[in-house]
Amino acid sequence: MSDRYTPRPEHKFSFGLWTVGNRGRDPFGDAVRDPLPPVDAVALLAEVGAWGVNLHDNDLVPIGASLFERDRIVKEFIGACLRHGIVVPMATVNLFYDPVFRDGAFTSNDARVRAYALEKTMRAMDLGAELGAGIFVLWGGREGTETDACRRPDEAIKRLREGVNALCRYSIDRKYGFRFALEAKPNEPRGDIYMATTGAYLGFIPTLDHPEMVGVNPEVAHEHMAGLNVLHAVAQAWEAGKLFHVDLNDQVPGRYDQDFRFGSANVKSAFWLVKFLEDVGYDGPRHFDAHAYRTEDYDGVRDFARGCMRTYLILRERARQWNADAEIQALVAESGQRGRQGLGYERLDQLTMELLLGVRGEDAS
Ligand code: DIG
Ligand code: MN
Ligand code: MN
């Protein structure tokens, strides 16, 4: 059954292999779902109507794979993407799972680890380029501390800059044309992660050798973990020409990184974000970096993926209604021009709530 909230390729909805392939493991419980082979993940994404699939290097190629095995796996994956009409808009690198990165990758105190992180990322860039990705995300999940006795934070920033500068040079040398999207997170898995918010990265990018190649990948859950308004982070990135990618999901503030289905925790925040992206004409991927509840089987994973996309499209429709609502637009137009003390925001927000709650009929337009 298809309706106006059925996803289509032009909506540019993408999911990481690690999202629909998430097996439900958490710090207090083992996996509850069987592994989902990448080619089966591609088939599942095509079935639910997604446009793109993203991956870390080791989501596809096991860290110890031989070059022969790597090429076989990549060839099989490309075949699945072509068969199912799924593209690869973004690639990234896993610099957080292997124990070697336990004290960071680019910011590690061990120069050998920093060199390995660069080497591993360049190989991941080779893979991303081979798959046709135009965006390369860097999430520094292990770039941080439990105690600031381990290094001076300004030294960590210098090392991070060296790493990103080297990767920009590599993309230039290999003519990959990557746009790098830096993803912030305040903590978890480290006690504190350097570059805790999108704003921190926006301050870091101008200090790079090739700032024009580097933008940000704000994630809803990560800004909310920090108690921030994700729309403001996204808007600042957009206004600076640095919104290269976006990780959509949801999060109850003050909790661990929940990576919930988009819009499932804070509908109003999700509405303002969708409205902004659509109003400004953001043309990048709508990437859902989220996963299904641990209670679910793979039918539940399909429900999760469909729910992410459907909620986005419903909120996009609500945004169109908001923009066409005569009473709302009149209140917007007169705010600031009112002679009275009151600015009418209570009425404006109530009408927004009623629109979201579905009680402002078509006749209000
Ligand atoms: C976590 O939110 C991070 C990793 O999943 C990945 O490196 C990045 C890509 O969107 N998001
Ligand atoms: Mn997250
Ligand atoms: Mn993310």
XYZ file of C-alpha atoms and ligand atoms in Angstrom:
378
model
C 0.000 0.000 0.000
C 1.677 3.248 -1.093
C 0.566 6.757 -0.185
C 2.090 10.240 -0.088
C 4.323 9.126 2.786
C 5.885 6.273 0.830
C 9.651 6.828 0.410
C 11.065 7.325 -3.059
C 14.663 7.692 -4.299
C 14.297 11.452 -4.699
C 13.837 11.716 -0.925
C 17.486 10.576 -0.531
C 16.879 8.422 2.543
C 19.950 6.421 3.550
C 20.900 4.000 6.326
C 24.259 2.666 7.505
C 24.950 -1.046 7.337
C 25.462 -0.796 11.090
C 21.921 0.568 11.601
C 19.671 -2.072 10.051
C 22.423 -4.568 10.838
C 22.529 -3.645 14.523
C 22.203 -6.938 16.415
C 20.824 -5.442 19.647
C 23.965 -5.867 21.729
C 24.296 -3.367 24.564
C 26.637 -2.969 27.544
C 24.406 -5.244 29.613
C 23.231 -7.777 27.056
C 24.412 -9.891 24.176
C 23.156 -9.772 20.593
C 19.522 -10.762 20.081
C 19.469 -10.727 16.280
C 21.510 -12.904 13.904
C 24.162 -11.152 11.812
C 22.744 -9.459 8.698
C 25.158 -9.959 5.765
C 25.728 -6.672 3.868
C 24.125 -7.982 0.690
C 21.022 -8.899 2.721
C 21.034 -5.435 4.305
C 21.025 -3.911 0.818
C 18.053 -6.102 -0.125
C 16.211 -5.070 3.068
C 16.848 -1.378 2.397
C 15.585 -1.719 -1.159
C 12.491 -3.542 0.147
C 11.583 -0.716 2.559
C 12.216 2.003 -0.043
C 15.577 3.491 0.985
C 17.787 5.268 -1.568
C 21.259 4.756 -0.140
C 23.434 2.614 2.102
C 26.482 3.851 4.073
C 29.259 1.900 5.729
C 32.350 1.867 7.884
C 35.206 -0.052 6.296
C 34.769 -3.005 8.654
C 30.995 -3.143 8.289
C 31.799 -4.662 4.904
C 35.409 -5.910 4.981
C 36.544 -7.700 8.170
C 39.601 -6.011 9.683
C 41.845 -9.011 9.025
C 40.631 -9.827 5.488
C 43.207 -10.548 2.778
C 43.301 -8.306 -0.285
C 41.834 -11.166 -2.309
C 38.954 -11.608 0.181
C 38.452 -7.842 0.315
C 38.071 -7.618 -3.452
C 35.655 -10.570 -3.508
C 33.477 -8.994 -0.793
C 33.482 -5.579 -2.471
C 32.592 -7.056 -5.867
C 29.681 -8.977 -4.322
C 28.467 -5.853 -2.496
C 28.626 -3.668 -5.598
C 26.618 -6.336 -7.423
C 23.934 -6.252 -4.736
C 23.752 -2.444 -4.837
C 23.418 -2.473 -8.627
C 20.785 -5.241 -8.547
C 18.695 -3.368 -5.987
C 19.297 0.166 -7.282
C 20.856 1.308 -4.015
C 23.647 3.926 -4.055
C 26.503 4.515 -1.579
C 26.447 8.267 -0.769
C 28.708 8.177 2.278
C 31.568 6.077 3.614
C 33.388 6.241 6.916
C 36.022 4.427 8.911
C 35.866 2.477 12.164
C 38.510 3.960 14.428
C 36.743 2.971 17.600
C 36.078 -0.799 17.849
C 39.543 -2.368 17.707
C 41.330 -2.286 21.119
C 44.318 -0.594 19.494
C 42.255 2.606 19.504
C 41.399 2.376 23.208
C 43.175 5.691 23.881
C 42.271 7.403 20.649
C 43.218 7.179 16.994
C 44.474 10.477 15.540
C 44.874 11.875 19.073
C 46.557 8.800 20.579
C 49.780 9.372 22.547
C 51.308 6.499 20.542
C 52.646 7.698 17.177
C 52.287 4.142 15.818
C 48.564 4.210 16.565
C 48.229 7.610 14.907
C 50.041 6.279 11.836
C 47.828 3.166 11.759
C 44.687 5.343 12.068
C 45.803 7.345 9.025
C 46.619 4.201 7.043
C 43.288 2.568 7.965
C 41.360 5.720 7.025
C 43.108 6.016 3.660
C 42.185 2.387 2.887
C 38.589 3.199 3.917
C 38.681 6.183 1.570
C 39.884 3.875 -1.236
C 36.881 1.648 -0.505
C 34.456 4.569 -0.351
C 35.730 5.953 -3.657
C 35.402 2.497 -5.253
C 31.768 2.403 -4.100
C 31.059 5.887 -5.456
C 30.723 7.724 -2.133
C 31.148 11.511 -2.307
C 31.038 12.176 1.439
C 33.465 10.795 4.016
C 32.361 11.031 7.631
C 34.838 11.116 10.521
C 33.401 10.370 13.954
C 36.113 10.473 16.616
C 34.426 8.079 19.033
C 37.646 7.273 20.863
C 39.259 10.717 20.586
C 38.863 11.707 24.197
C 39.702 11.063 27.812
C 38.640 9.581 31.121
C 41.305 11.658 32.837
C 42.920 14.819 31.501
C 46.156 13.623 33.007
C 46.651 11.667 29.731
C 47.506 14.610 27.456
C 46.997 18.320 27.053
C 43.767 18.871 25.097
C 45.463 21.443 22.854
C 47.967 18.733 21.872
C 45.040 16.492 20.972
C 43.623 19.245 18.756
C 46.968 19.634 16.981
C 47.131 15.878 16.330
C 43.548 15.846 15.036
C 44.388 18.709 12.683
C 47.449 16.836 11.402
C 45.283 13.792 10.684
C 42.516 15.655 8.879
C 45.037 17.707 6.878
C 46.764 14.496 5.774
C 43.452 12.944 4.701
C 42.546 16.042 2.688
C 45.916 15.809 0.924
C 45.288 12.126 0.216
C 41.865 12.856 -1.311
C 43.417 15.580 -3.470
C 46.350 13.361 -4.551
C 43.993 10.499 -5.445
C 41.436 12.865 -7.017
C 38.675 11.303 -4.888
C 36.845 14.604 -4.496
C 35.647 13.705 -0.999
C 33.828 16.203 1.159
C 34.746 15.361 4.752
C 31.934 15.627 7.316
C 33.098 15.759 10.939
C 30.687 14.314 13.468
C 30.608 15.499 17.067
C 29.495 13.681 20.202
C 29.961 14.835 23.835
C 30.806 11.460 25.407
C 30.375 7.661 25.100
C 32.359 5.580 24.601
C 34.976 7.933 26.135
C 34.282 9.769 29.371
C 34.617 12.975 27.361
C 35.089 13.154 23.596
C 37.098 16.013 22.058
C 35.042 18.254 19.747
C 31.949 17.532 21.831
C 29.480 19.497 19.697
C 28.975 20.545 16.084
C 29.849 24.089 17.148
C 33.265 22.918 18.332
C 33.973 21.462 14.885
C 32.777 24.648 13.198
C 35.477 26.423 15.187
C 38.073 23.786 14.238
C 37.483 23.653 10.470
C 38.854 27.151 9.648
C 42.212 26.127 11.220
C 42.704 23.348 8.630
C 44.878 23.532 5.509
C 41.887 22.799 3.242
C 38.818 24.104 5.131
C 36.815 24.173 1.898
C 36.892 20.337 1.836
C 35.616 19.918 5.368
C 32.135 20.347 6.855
C 30.080 18.722 9.583
C 27.683 15.835 10.090
C 25.458 16.886 13.025
C 23.616 14.055 14.734
C 20.307 14.704 16.500
C 21.082 12.373 19.413
C 24.555 13.773 19.995
C 23.483 17.429 20.231
C 20.552 16.418 22.466
C 22.884 14.386 24.714
C 24.688 17.676 25.330
C 21.366 19.351 26.145
C 21.529 21.466 22.979
C 18.993 22.383 20.305
C 19.988 20.356 17.250
C 18.167 22.731 14.897
C 20.450 25.572 15.983
C 23.541 23.425 15.335
C 22.251 22.411 11.904
C 21.257 26.009 11.076
C 24.683 27.348 12.040
C 26.348 24.683 9.901
C 24.041 25.460 6.970
C 24.575 29.222 7.303
C 28.331 28.627 7.214
C 28.032 26.414 4.115
C 29.224 23.436 6.167
C 26.186 21.134 6.364
C 27.751 18.329 4.304
C 25.657 15.514 5.842
C 23.191 14.915 8.691
C 22.546 11.978 11.037
C 18.839 11.785 11.816
C 17.584 9.830 14.827
C 16.124 10.697 18.217
C 17.111 10.903 21.854
C 15.704 11.606 25.280
C 17.976 14.298 26.739
C 20.214 13.265 29.602
C 20.405 9.623 28.562
C 23.097 7.499 26.854
C 23.209 7.655 23.027
C 19.859 6.057 22.274
C 19.885 6.330 18.466
C 16.087 5.975 18.435
C 13.909 5.877 15.317
C 13.658 9.392 13.864
C 10.969 11.507 15.538
C 10.096 8.868 18.140
C 11.172 10.838 21.206
C 10.661 14.522 20.409
C 8.216 15.148 17.564
C 8.374 18.939 17.828
C 12.177 19.056 17.602
C 12.039 16.673 14.640
C 9.386 18.892 13.003
C 11.486 22.067 13.251
C 14.500 20.176 11.868
C 12.610 18.731 8.903
C 10.987 22.126 8.246
C 14.399 23.806 8.225
C 15.999 21.236 5.894
C 13.071 21.504 3.479
C 12.679 25.305 3.716
C 16.355 25.950 2.917
C 16.466 23.307 0.172
C 19.081 21.026 1.776
C 19.918 18.600 -1.039
C 22.098 16.116 0.848
C 21.334 12.616 2.119
C 18.780 12.189 4.888
C 20.799 9.570 6.785
C 19.169 7.678 9.647
C 21.934 6.786 12.078
C 19.640 4.833 14.362
C 18.654 1.277 15.157
C 15.652 -0.795 16.196
C 14.852 -1.607 19.838
C 16.617 -4.650 21.268
C 13.173 -6.263 21.549
C 12.804 -6.518 17.773
C 13.427 -9.193 15.135
C 14.203 -8.254 11.524
C 10.533 -7.614 10.815
C 10.796 -5.079 13.610
C 13.925 -3.687 11.956
C 11.886 -3.177 8.789
C 9.229 -1.391 10.883
C 12.000 0.781 12.344
C 13.406 1.741 8.943
C 9.977 2.408 7.442
C 9.071 4.482 10.508
C 12.136 6.725 10.153
C 11.282 7.580 6.555
C 7.511 7.806 7.041
C 7.819 10.179 9.981
C 10.195 12.390 7.982
C 7.676 12.578 5.117
C 4.723 13.221 7.451
C 6.638 16.062 9.115
C 7.585 17.414 5.687
C 3.859 17.564 4.894
C 3.157 19.267 8.237
C 5.846 21.835 7.369
C 4.100 22.567 4.091
C 0.819 22.991 5.996
C 2.522 25.321 8.480
C 3.908 27.441 5.648
C 0.430 27.586 4.033
C -1.581 28.173 7.215
C -3.059 31.675 6.918
C -3.451 32.275 10.662
C 0.049 31.036 11.424
C 1.584 33.116 8.654
C -0.300 36.204 9.813
C 1.101 35.747 13.314
C 4.600 35.259 11.896
C 4.268 38.364 9.715
C 3.092 40.623 12.546
C 5.505 39.391 15.212
C 7.823 42.277 15.865
C 5.372 44.760 14.432
C 2.816 44.423 17.231
C 2.182 47.641 19.064
C 1.250 45.676 22.174
C 3.581 44.255 24.781
C 2.726 40.663 23.917
C 4.327 39.007 20.865
C 1.712 36.308 20.314
C 4.173 33.418 20.519
C 1.904 31.427 22.806
C -0.813 31.452 20.101
C 1.746 30.732 17.381
C 3.193 27.756 19.221
C -0.258 26.444 20.161
C -1.312 26.524 16.501
C 1.925 24.677 15.670
C 1.082 22.053 18.290
C -2.469 21.705 16.964
C -1.138 21.297 13.447
C 1.258 18.588 14.638
C -1.529 16.945 16.620
C -3.656 16.880 13.508
C -6.500 19.143 14.590
C -5.793 22.023 12.204
C -7.761 20.952 9.133
C -7.004 21.762 5.542
C -9.437 24.724 5.825
C -6.871 26.635 7.874
C -4.693 27.078 4.783
C 27.910 7.335 15.562
O 26.836 8.207 15.624
C 28.696 7.521 14.300
C 29.140 6.205 13.756
O 28.016 5.374 13.692
C 29.578 6.564 12.393
O 30.966 6.676 12.391
C 28.953 7.896 12.088
C 28.388 7.874 10.708
O 27.157 8.495 10.622
N 27.996 8.095 13.192
Mn 24.614 8.246 17.896
Mn 26.143 9.266 13.778
